[in-house]
Amino acid sequence: QIPTIFFITPTYKRLTQKADLTRLSQTLLHVPKLHWILVEDSHEKTNLVQRFLAGCGVQFSHLAVRTPKQLITKEGDPRWLKARGVEQRNLGLKWIRQNYKDGIDGVIYFGDDDNTYDLKIFEQMRYTKKISVWPVGLVGGLKWEGPICKDGSVVKFYTLWKPQRPMPLDMAGFAINAKLIIDNPDVEMDTMAARGYLESSIVSRLATRGEFEPLANNCKEILVWHTQTAEPKMKQEDRLKQMGFESDPSMEV
Ligand code: UDP
Ligand code: MN
């Protein structure tokens, strides 16, 4: 029996949501023994996501929790001002704890809906003992950020911003053994974590840097990219609206 991969994804209503979820699900379909925990940033589960999941072919759990008002980025605020998807990831952790009180042979990974994942990383992260780490492409204003290893251990991190943080690495660059999460029931991501400290807020309470397990060929390969879907231009749609029309709303995009 191989360990289960719990893939926790926060998701919210945006024009590219269905396209992003379609692309992601068709990556996940290639991964055996994976359970997708898709957590909507909304008060209730939406029909769009419900229908999408029912037809996607991936084994899933569907959850929803709305980010509290004071934590939502306002229009015009820079994207980094407030952490995104935090309550949702924490609800995913809670779901795992509730459903596997006696433990489970598995690993937890936080995978955003618009990143790009090489299938190789899944078979490597599956056997994580505590916390495994690997570099992430196209992130932090650099071509890549990630651990630098020597003799199979992480000696430092390549990042131009506060490399001494407990986990100076994007969410997409580490995975956590599920038992560690179940055995430490109070550990979750800190919704109030300072900028750049969200990853650290959970990892620092579970393992030390010396315990990080480097994957991706001693962290010399990029197997995950922090791609960001561009916001589609809606110029003509807006013009239509001004004239009192819109594209057929029964067409789900
Ligand atoms: N997200 C969310 N609620 C929000 C904004 C983002 O649940 O208000 C999710 C989003 O779907 C994604 C993750 O949080 O899975 C990270 O968001 P995004 O991709 O927009 O951030 P970026 O990658 O640009 O940091
Ligand atoms: Mn993203």
PDB file of C-alpha atoms and ligand atoms in Angstrom:
ATOM      1  CA  GLN A   1       0.000   0.000   0.000  1.00  0.00           C
ATOM      2  CA  ILE A   2       1.571   3.274  -1.069  1.00  0.00           C
ATOM      3  CA  PRO A   3       0.965   6.406   1.083  1.00  0.00           C
ATOM      4  CA  THR A   4      -1.904   8.713   0.142  1.00  0.00           C
ATOM      5  CA  ILE A   5      -1.226  12.198  -1.193  1.00  0.00           C
ATOM      6  CA  PHE A   6      -3.623  14.814   0.203  1.00  0.00           C
ATOM      7  CA  PHE A   7      -3.578  17.684  -2.254  1.00  0.00           C
ATOM      8  CA  ILE A   8      -5.140  20.766  -0.632  1.00  0.00           C
ATOM      9  CA  THR A   9      -6.220  23.514  -3.021  1.00  0.00           C
ATOM     10  CA  PRO A  10      -7.861  26.811  -2.122  1.00  0.00           C
ATOM     11  CA  THR A  11      -9.919  28.174  -4.986  1.00  0.00           C
ATOM     12  CA  TYR A  12     -12.130  31.190  -5.585  1.00  0.00           C
ATOM     13  CA  LYS A  13     -14.439  32.582  -8.220  1.00  0.00           C
ATOM     14  CA  ARG A  14     -12.443  34.232 -10.978  1.00  0.00           C
ATOM     15  CA  LEU A  15     -12.809  34.215 -14.730  1.00  0.00           C
ATOM     16  CA  THR A  16     -10.186  31.527 -15.182  1.00  0.00           C
ATOM     17  CA  GLN A  17     -11.356  29.309 -12.297  1.00  0.00           C
ATOM     18  CA  LYS A  18     -12.893  26.536 -14.372  1.00  0.00           C
ATOM     19  CA  ALA A  19     -10.000  26.543 -16.839  1.00  0.00           C
ATOM     20  CA  ASP A  20      -7.460  26.427 -14.003  1.00  0.00           C
ATOM     21  CA  LEU A  21      -9.313  23.619 -12.220  1.00  0.00           C
ATOM     22  CA  THR A  22      -9.642  21.669 -15.463  1.00  0.00           C
ATOM     23  CA  ARG A  23      -5.922  21.894 -16.150  1.00  0.00           C
ATOM     24  CA  LEU A  24      -5.051  20.972 -12.583  1.00  0.00           C
ATOM     25  CA  SER A  25      -7.479  18.042 -12.408  1.00  0.00           C
ATOM     26  CA  GLN A  26      -6.040  16.601 -15.584  1.00  0.00           C
ATOM     27  CA  THR A  27      -2.610  16.647 -13.985  1.00  0.00           C
ATOM     28  CA  LEU A  28      -3.956  15.012 -10.835  1.00  0.00           C
ATOM     29  CA  LEU A  29      -5.676  12.274 -12.850  1.00  0.00           C
ATOM     30  CA  HIS A  30      -2.227  10.896 -13.605  1.00  0.00           C
ATOM     31  CA  VAL A  31      -1.370  10.484  -9.918  1.00  0.00           C
ATOM     32  CA  PRO A  32      -2.352   7.258  -8.144  1.00  0.00           C
ATOM     33  CA  LYS A  33      -3.671   7.282  -4.578  1.00  0.00           C
ATOM     34  CA  LEU A  34      -4.302  11.010  -4.475  1.00  0.00           C
ATOM     35  CA  HIS A  35      -7.130  12.675  -2.597  1.00  0.00           C
ATOM     36  CA  TRP A  36      -7.942  16.196  -3.710  1.00  0.00           C
ATOM     37  CA  ILE A  37      -9.259  18.504  -1.005  1.00  0.00           C
ATOM     38  CA  LEU A  38     -10.682  21.438  -2.882  1.00  0.00           C
ATOM     39  CA  VAL A  39     -11.679  24.297  -0.597  1.00  0.00           C
ATOM     40  CA  GLU A  40     -13.706  27.126  -2.014  1.00  0.00           C
ATOM     41  CA  ASP A  41     -13.268  30.645  -0.713  1.00  0.00           C
ATOM     42  CA  SER A  42     -17.022  31.180  -0.463  1.00  0.00           C
ATOM     43  CA  HIS A  43     -19.794  30.931   2.095  1.00  0.00           C
ATOM     44  CA  GLU A  44     -21.233  27.904   0.357  1.00  0.00           C
ATOM     45  CA  LYS A  45     -20.107  25.413  -2.222  1.00  0.00           C
ATOM     46  CA  THR A  46     -20.887  26.825  -5.646  1.00  0.00           C
ATOM     47  CA  ASN A  47     -22.779  24.971  -8.361  1.00  0.00           C
ATOM     48  CA  LEU A  48     -19.950  25.498 -10.817  1.00  0.00           C
ATOM     49  CA  VAL A  49     -17.367  23.766  -8.646  1.00  0.00           C
ATOM     50  CA  GLN A  50     -19.824  21.080  -7.530  1.00  0.00           C
ATOM     51  CA  ARG A  51     -20.595  20.165 -11.145  1.00  0.00           C
ATOM     52  CA  PHE A  52     -16.959  20.398 -12.126  1.00  0.00           C
ATOM     53  CA  LEU A  53     -15.814  18.018  -9.379  1.00  0.00           C
ATOM     54  CA  ALA A  54     -18.570  15.494 -10.088  1.00  0.00           C
ATOM     55  CA  GLY A  55     -17.271  15.150 -13.627  1.00  0.00           C
ATOM     56  CA  CYS A  56     -13.512  15.520 -13.200  1.00  0.00           C
ATOM     57  CA  GLY A  57     -12.635  11.922 -12.340  1.00  0.00           C
ATOM     58  CA  VAL A  58     -10.341  12.731  -9.413  1.00  0.00           C
ATOM     59  CA  GLN A  59     -11.151  11.409  -5.929  1.00  0.00           C
ATOM     60  CA  PHE A  60     -12.089  14.493  -3.925  1.00  0.00           C
ATOM     61  CA  SER A  61     -13.587  16.183  -0.902  1.00  0.00           C
ATOM     62  CA  HIS A  62     -15.330  19.484  -1.483  1.00  0.00           C
ATOM     63  CA  LEU A  63     -15.274  22.094   1.294  1.00  0.00           C
ATOM     64  CA  ALA A  64     -15.996  25.803   1.560  1.00  0.00           C
ATOM     65  CA  VAL A  65     -15.095  28.638   3.905  1.00  0.00           C
ATOM     66  CA  ARG A  66     -15.164  32.351   3.186  1.00  0.00           C
ATOM     67  CA  THR A  67     -12.084  34.411   4.024  1.00  0.00           C
ATOM     68  CA  PRO A  68     -13.099  36.888   6.761  1.00  0.00           C
ATOM     69  CA  LYS A  69     -13.732  40.406   5.420  1.00  0.00           C
ATOM     70  CA  GLN A  70     -10.788  42.045   7.163  1.00  0.00           C
ATOM     71  CA  LEU A  71      -8.382  39.603   5.497  1.00  0.00           C
ATOM     72  CA  ILE A  72      -9.563  40.093   1.920  1.00  0.00           C
ATOM     73  CA  THR A  73      -7.399  42.182  -0.407  1.00  0.00           C
ATOM     74  CA  LYS A  74      -9.268  45.246  -1.622  1.00  0.00           C
ATOM     75  CA  GLU A  75      -9.254  46.253  -5.245  1.00  0.00           C
ATOM     76  CA  GLY A  76      -6.061  48.168  -5.943  1.00  0.00           C
ATOM     77  CA  ASP A  77      -4.204  46.610  -2.999  1.00  0.00           C
ATOM     78  CA  PRO A  78      -1.036  44.832  -4.065  1.00  0.00           C
ATOM     79  CA  ARG A  79      -1.441  41.048  -4.292  1.00  0.00           C
ATOM     80  CA  TRP A  80       1.076  40.315  -1.546  1.00  0.00           C
ATOM     81  CA  LEU A  81      -0.541  42.568   1.071  1.00  0.00           C
ATOM     82  CA  LYS A  82      -2.631  39.813   2.599  1.00  0.00           C
ATOM     83  CA  ALA A  83      -2.026  36.090   2.413  1.00  0.00           C
ATOM     84  CA  ARG A  84      -4.477  34.278   0.156  1.00  0.00           C
ATOM     85  CA  GLY A  85      -6.180  30.937   0.729  1.00  0.00           C
ATOM     86  CA  VAL A  86      -5.164  30.605   4.391  1.00  0.00           C
ATOM     87  CA  GLU A  87      -8.518  29.756   6.010  1.00  0.00           C
ATOM     88  CA  GLN A  88      -9.121  27.347   3.185  1.00  0.00           C
ATOM     89  CA  ARG A  89      -5.857  25.446   3.688  1.00  0.00           C
ATOM     90  CA  ASN A  90      -6.516  25.304   7.430  1.00  0.00           C
ATOM     91  CA  LEU A  91      -9.963  23.844   6.814  1.00  0.00           C
ATOM     92  CA  GLY A  92      -8.311  21.199   4.666  1.00  0.00           C
ATOM     93  CA  LEU A  93      -6.004  20.298   7.565  1.00  0.00           C
ATOM     94  CA  LYS A  94      -8.983  20.136   9.898  1.00  0.00           C
ATOM     95  CA  TRP A  95     -10.758  17.770   7.510  1.00  0.00           C
ATOM     96  CA  ILE A  96      -7.770  15.420   7.521  1.00  0.00           C
ATOM     97  CA  ARG A  97      -7.573  15.467  11.323  1.00  0.00           C
ATOM     98  CA  GLN A  98     -11.275  14.733  11.668  1.00  0.00           C
ATOM     99  CA  ASN A  99     -11.268  11.918   9.151  1.00  0.00           C
ATOM    100  CA  TYR A 100      -8.071  10.180  10.246  1.00  0.00           C
ATOM    101  CA  LYS A 101      -8.057  10.415  14.026  1.00  0.00           C
ATOM    102  CA  ASP A 102      -6.017   7.210  14.258  1.00  0.00           C
ATOM    103  CA  GLY A 103      -3.445   8.426  11.777  1.00  0.00           C
ATOM    104  CA  ILE A 104      -2.920   7.713   8.089  1.00  0.00           C
ATOM    105  CA  ASP A 105       0.040   6.793   5.977  1.00  0.00           C
ATOM    106  CA  GLY A 106       0.118   9.895   3.832  1.00  0.00           C
ATOM    107  CA  VAL A 107       1.548  13.252   2.907  1.00  0.00           C
ATOM    108  CA  ILE A 108      -0.011  16.704   2.702  1.00  0.00           C
ATOM    109  CA  TYR A 109       0.761  19.164  -0.060  1.00  0.00           C
ATOM    110  CA  PHE A 110      -0.646  22.650  -0.605  1.00  0.00           C
ATOM    111  CA  GLY A 111      -1.155  23.017  -4.346  1.00  0.00           C
ATOM    112  CA  ASP A 112      -2.654  26.231  -5.683  1.00  0.00           C
ATOM    113  CA  ASP A 113      -5.018  26.028  -8.611  1.00  0.00           C
ATOM    114  CA  ASP A 114      -2.887  27.857 -11.168  1.00  0.00           C
ATOM    115  CA  ASN A 115       0.577  26.378 -10.580  1.00  0.00           C
ATOM    116  CA  THR A 116       2.284  23.853 -12.854  1.00  0.00           C
ATOM    117  CA  TYR A 117       3.278  20.451 -11.475  1.00  0.00           C
ATOM    118  CA  ASP A 118       5.625  17.862 -12.980  1.00  0.00           C
ATOM    119  CA  LEU A 119       4.255  14.402 -12.163  1.00  0.00           C
ATOM    120  CA  LYS A 120       7.691  13.344 -10.870  1.00  0.00           C
ATOM    121  CA  ILE A 121       7.312  15.437  -7.739  1.00  0.00           C
ATOM    122  CA  PHE A 122       4.310  13.436  -6.553  1.00  0.00           C
ATOM    123  CA  GLU A 123       6.113  10.101  -6.405  1.00  0.00           C
ATOM    124  CA  GLN A 124       8.973  11.784  -4.575  1.00  0.00           C
ATOM    125  CA  MET A 125       6.886  13.628  -1.977  1.00  0.00           C
ATOM    126  CA  ARG A 126       4.765  10.553  -1.249  1.00  0.00           C
ATOM    127  CA  TYR A 127       7.428   9.110   1.086  1.00  0.00           C
ATOM    128  CA  THR A 128       8.067  12.283   3.117  1.00  0.00           C
ATOM    129  CA  LYS A 129       9.099  11.394   6.693  1.00  0.00           C
ATOM    130  CA  LYS A 130       8.576  14.846   8.225  1.00  0.00           C
ATOM    131  CA  ILE A 131       8.923  17.712   5.777  1.00  0.00           C
ATOM    132  CA  SER A 132      10.291  17.453   2.284  1.00  0.00           C
ATOM    133  CA  VAL A 133      11.475  20.449   0.257  1.00  0.00           C
ATOM    134  CA  TRP A 134      12.374  21.307  -3.324  1.00  0.00           C
ATOM    135  CA  PRO A 135      12.847  24.426  -5.467  1.00  0.00           C
ATOM    136  CA  VAL A 136      10.004  26.340  -7.120  1.00  0.00           C
ATOM    137  CA  GLY A 137      10.287  28.023 -10.500  1.00  0.00           C
ATOM    138  CA  LEU A 138       9.123  31.538 -11.433  1.00  0.00           C
ATOM    139  CA  VAL A 139       8.616  32.861  -7.928  1.00  0.00           C
ATOM    140  CA  GLY A 140       9.829  35.584  -5.569  1.00  0.00           C
ATOM    141  CA  GLY A 141      10.761  37.826  -8.459  1.00  0.00           C
ATOM    142  CA  LEU A 142      13.394  35.301  -9.514  1.00  0.00           C
ATOM    143  CA  LYS A 143      13.664  32.508 -12.057  1.00  0.00           C
ATOM    144  CA  TRP A 144      13.559  30.161  -9.102  1.00  0.00           C
ATOM    145  CA  GLU A 145      13.888  30.004  -5.328  1.00  0.00           C
ATOM    146  CA  GLY A 146      14.778  27.016  -3.240  1.00  0.00           C
ATOM    147  CA  PRO A 147      16.964  25.022  -0.895  1.00  0.00           C
ATOM    148  CA  ILE A 148      20.695  24.634  -1.475  1.00  0.00           C
ATOM    149  CA  CYS A 149      21.884  21.210  -0.415  1.00  0.00           C
ATOM    150  CA  LYS A 150      25.130  19.617   0.565  1.00  0.00           C
ATOM    151  CA  ASP A 151      25.596  15.917   1.318  1.00  0.00           C
ATOM    152  CA  GLY A 152      21.862  15.360   1.236  1.00  0.00           C
ATOM    153  CA  SER A 153      20.909  18.112   3.705  1.00  0.00           C
ATOM    154  CA  VAL A 154      19.625  21.633   3.278  1.00  0.00           C
ATOM    155  CA  VAL A 155      22.386  24.084   4.166  1.00  0.00           C
ATOM    156  CA  LYS A 156      20.705  27.315   3.066  1.00  0.00           C
ATOM    157  CA  PHE A 157      18.060  28.797   0.841  1.00  0.00           C
ATOM    158  CA  TYR A 158      18.463  30.653  -2.407  1.00  0.00           C
ATOM    159  CA  THR A 159      16.139  33.659  -2.143  1.00  0.00           C
ATOM    160  CA  LEU A 160      16.900  37.344  -2.154  1.00  0.00           C
ATOM    161  CA  TRP A 161      14.485  38.108   0.641  1.00  0.00           C
ATOM    162  CA  LYS A 162      15.035  37.110   4.285  1.00  0.00           C
ATOM    163  CA  PRO A 163      16.740  33.757   3.726  1.00  0.00           C
ATOM    164  CA  GLN A 164      16.787  33.176   7.489  1.00  0.00           C
ATOM    165  CA  ARG A 165      13.024  32.720   7.743  1.00  0.00           C
ATOM    166  CA  PRO A 166      12.171  29.243   9.125  1.00  0.00           C
ATOM    167  CA  MET A 167      10.754  28.328   5.689  1.00  0.00           C
ATOM    168  CA  PRO A 168      11.867  30.878   3.091  1.00  0.00           C
ATOM    169  CA  LEU A 169      10.096  28.966   0.367  1.00  0.00           C
ATOM    170  CA  ASP A 170       6.797  29.148  -1.481  1.00  0.00           C
ATOM    171  CA  MET A 171       3.919  26.892  -0.410  1.00  0.00           C
ATOM    172  CA  ALA A 172       4.449  24.840  -3.571  1.00  0.00           C
ATOM    173  CA  GLY A 173       7.959  23.829  -2.450  1.00  0.00           C
ATOM    174  CA  PHE A 174       7.284  21.541   0.498  1.00  0.00           C
ATOM    175  CA  ALA A 175       5.139  18.655   1.719  1.00  0.00           C
ATOM    176  CA  ILE A 176       4.312  17.483   5.245  1.00  0.00           C
ATOM    177  CA  ASN A 177       3.822  13.979   6.583  1.00  0.00           C
ATOM    178  CA  ALA A 178       0.134  13.593   7.484  1.00  0.00           C
ATOM    179  CA  LYS A 179       0.892  12.008  10.860  1.00  0.00           C
ATOM    180  CA  LEU A 180       2.835  15.099  11.880  1.00  0.00           C
ATOM    181  CA  ILE A 181      -0.295  17.168  11.279  1.00  0.00           C
ATOM    182  CA  ILE A 182      -2.550  14.695  13.100  1.00  0.00           C
ATOM    183  CA  ASP A 183      -0.158  14.407  16.080  1.00  0.00           C
ATOM    184  CA  ASN A 184       0.094  18.215  16.387  1.00  0.00           C
ATOM    185  CA  PRO A 185      -3.569  19.174  16.351  1.00  0.00           C
ATOM    186  CA  ASP A 186      -3.027  22.878  17.081  1.00  0.00           C
ATOM    187  CA  VAL A 187      -0.599  23.567  14.266  1.00  0.00           C
ATOM    188  CA  GLU A 188      -2.016  25.513  11.353  1.00  0.00           C
ATOM    189  CA  MET A 189      -1.185  28.441   9.136  1.00  0.00           C
ATOM    190  CA  ASP A 190      -1.315  31.771  10.891  1.00  0.00           C
ATOM    191  CA  THR A 191      -3.861  34.047   9.226  1.00  0.00           C
ATOM    192  CA  MET A 192      -2.048  37.007  10.746  1.00  0.00           C
ATOM    193  CA  ALA A 193       1.455  35.942   9.702  1.00  0.00           C
ATOM    194  CA  ALA A 194       3.622  38.833   8.501  1.00  0.00           C
ATOM    195  CA  ARG A 195       4.331  39.075   4.797  1.00  0.00           C
ATOM    196  CA  GLY A 196       6.414  36.113   3.660  1.00  0.00           C
ATOM    197  CA  TYR A 197       5.962  34.223   6.920  1.00  0.00           C
ATOM    198  CA  LEU A 198       2.903  32.140   6.069  1.00  0.00           C
ATOM    199  CA  GLU A 199       4.887  29.031   5.159  1.00  0.00           C
ATOM    200  CA  SER A 200       7.131  29.558   8.171  1.00  0.00           C
ATOM    201  CA  SER A 201       4.144  29.880  10.499  1.00  0.00           C
ATOM    202  CA  ILE A 202       3.262  26.216  10.034  1.00  0.00           C
ATOM    203  CA  VAL A 203       6.609  24.615   9.259  1.00  0.00           C
ATOM    204  CA  SER A 204       8.538  26.176  12.161  1.00  0.00           C
ATOM    205  CA  ARG A 205       6.280  24.350  14.590  1.00  0.00           C
ATOM    206  CA  LEU A 206       6.804  20.945  12.999  1.00  0.00           C
ATOM    207  CA  ALA A 207      10.457  20.543  12.051  1.00  0.00           C
ATOM    208  CA  THR A 208      13.836  22.231  12.013  1.00  0.00           C
ATOM    209  CA  ARG A 209      15.808  23.109   8.928  1.00  0.00           C
ATOM    210  CA  GLY A 210      18.190  20.244   9.601  1.00  0.00           C
ATOM    211  CA  GLU A 211      15.314  17.809   9.271  1.00  0.00           C
ATOM    212  CA  PHE A 212      14.156  18.980   5.833  1.00  0.00           C
ATOM    213  CA  GLU A 213      14.325  16.189   3.280  1.00  0.00           C
ATOM    214  CA  PRO A 214      15.556  17.488  -0.085  1.00  0.00           C
ATOM    215  CA  LEU A 215      13.822  16.098  -3.182  1.00  0.00           C
ATOM    216  CA  ALA A 216      14.083  16.896  -6.892  1.00  0.00           C
ATOM    217  CA  ASN A 217      17.582  15.508  -7.311  1.00  0.00           C
ATOM    218  CA  ASN A 218      19.074  17.255  -4.283  1.00  0.00           C
ATOM    219  CA  CYS A 219      17.045  20.353  -5.153  1.00  0.00           C
ATOM    220  CA  LYS A 220      18.842  20.781  -8.458  1.00  0.00           C
ATOM    221  CA  GLU A 221      15.732  20.284 -10.618  1.00  0.00           C
ATOM    222  CA  ILE A 222      12.622  22.432 -11.006  1.00  0.00           C
ATOM    223  CA  LEU A 223       9.522  20.246 -10.873  1.00  0.00           C
ATOM    224  CA  VAL A 224       6.982  22.881  -9.785  1.00  0.00           C
ATOM    225  CA  TRP A 225       6.373  26.351 -11.213  1.00  0.00           C
ATOM    226  CA  HIS A 226       4.494  29.191  -9.614  1.00  0.00           C
ATOM    227  CA  THR A 227       2.722  30.080 -12.845  1.00  0.00           C
ATOM    228  CA  GLN A 228      -0.014  32.699 -12.613  1.00  0.00           C
ATOM    229  CA  THR A 229      -2.934  32.709 -14.974  1.00  0.00           C
ATOM    230  CA  ALA A 230      -3.283  36.108 -16.620  1.00  0.00           C
ATOM    231  CA  GLU A 231      -6.532  37.910 -15.998  1.00  0.00           C
ATOM    232  CA  PRO A 232      -8.533  37.737 -19.231  1.00  0.00           C
ATOM    233  CA  LYS A 233      -9.434  40.976 -20.957  1.00  0.00           C
ATOM    234  CA  MET A 234     -13.159  41.625 -20.924  1.00  0.00           C
ATOM    235  CA  LYS A 235     -13.258  44.783 -23.006  1.00  0.00           C
ATOM    236  CA  GLN A 236     -16.070  43.725 -25.312  1.00  0.00           C
ATOM    237  CA  GLU A 237     -17.984  42.070 -22.491  1.00  0.00           C
ATOM    238  CA  ASP A 238     -17.862  45.376 -20.617  1.00  0.00           C
ATOM    239  CA  ARG A 239     -19.073  47.246 -23.698  1.00  0.00           C
ATOM    240  CA  LEU A 240     -21.968  44.824 -24.048  1.00  0.00           C
ATOM    241  CA  LYS A 241     -22.893  45.378 -20.414  1.00  0.00           C
ATOM    242  CA  GLN A 242     -22.937  49.138 -20.877  1.00  0.00           C
ATOM    243  CA  MET A 243     -25.447  48.598 -23.670  1.00  0.00           C
ATOM    244  CA  GLY A 244     -27.575  46.427 -21.422  1.00  0.00           C
ATOM    245  CA  PHE A 245     -26.532  43.055 -22.850  1.00  0.00           C
ATOM    246  CA  GLU A 246     -24.144  40.288 -21.886  1.00  0.00           C
ATOM    247  CA  SER A 247     -22.926  36.958 -23.255  1.00  0.00           C
ATOM    248  CA  ASP A 248     -25.449  34.143 -22.762  1.00  0.00           C
ATOM    249  CA  PRO A 249     -25.275  33.561 -18.966  1.00  0.00           C
ATOM    250  CA  SER A 250     -26.418  29.957 -19.368  1.00  0.00           C
ATOM    251  CA  MET A 251     -23.052  29.245 -20.976  1.00  0.00           C
ATOM    252  CA  GLU A 252     -20.762  28.152 -18.121  1.00  0.00           C
ATOM    253  CA  VAL A 253     -17.224  29.323 -18.804  1.00  0.00           C
TER     254      VAL A 253
HETATM  255  N1  UDP B   1      -7.318  32.183  -3.451  1.00  0.00           N
HETATM  256  C1  UDP B   1      -8.424  32.130  -2.624  1.00  0.00           C
HETATM  257  N2  UDP B   1      -9.052  33.309  -2.275  1.00  0.00           N
HETATM  258  C2  UDP B   1      -8.620  34.533  -2.712  1.00  0.00           C
HETATM  259  C3  UDP B   1      -7.479  34.579  -3.538  1.00  0.00           C
HETATM  260  C4  UDP B   1      -6.851  33.387  -3.881  1.00  0.00           C
HETATM  261  O1  UDP B   1      -8.853  31.047  -2.240  1.00  0.00           O
HETATM  262  O2  UDP B   1      -9.235  35.562  -2.372  1.00  0.00           O
HETATM  263  C5  UDP B   1      -6.629  30.936  -3.830  1.00  0.00           C
HETATM  264  C6  UDP B   1      -6.347  30.799  -5.331  1.00  0.00           C
HETATM  265  O3  UDP B   1      -7.408  30.147  -6.007  1.00  0.00           O
HETATM  266  C7  UDP B   1      -5.059  29.997  -5.343  1.00  0.00           C
HETATM  267  C8  UDP B   1      -4.367  30.431  -4.050  1.00  0.00           C
HETATM  268  O4  UDP B   1      -5.383  30.943  -3.194  1.00  0.00           O
HETATM  269  O5  UDP B   1      -5.292  28.600  -5.308  1.00  0.00           O
HETATM  270  C9  UDP B   1      -3.307  31.511  -4.301  1.00  0.00           C
HETATM  271  O6  UDP B   1      -3.935  32.599  -4.957  1.00  0.00           O
HETATM  272  P1  UDP B   1      -3.376  33.224  -6.314  1.00  0.00           P
HETATM  273  O7  UDP B   1      -3.053  32.139  -7.276  1.00  0.00           O
HETATM  274  O8  UDP B   1      -4.339  34.259  -6.759  1.00  0.00           O
HETATM  275  O9  UDP B   1      -2.080  33.929  -5.727  1.00  0.00           O
HETATM  276  P2  UDP B   1      -0.622  34.002  -6.303  1.00  0.00           P
HETATM  277  O10 UDP B   1      -0.291  32.669  -6.888  1.00  0.00           O
HETATM  278  O11 UDP B   1      -0.668  35.071  -7.329  1.00  0.00           O
HETATM  279  O12 UDP B   1       0.204  34.330  -5.120  1.00  0.00           O
HETATM  280 MN    MN B   2      -1.309  31.295  -8.072  1.00  0.00          MN
END
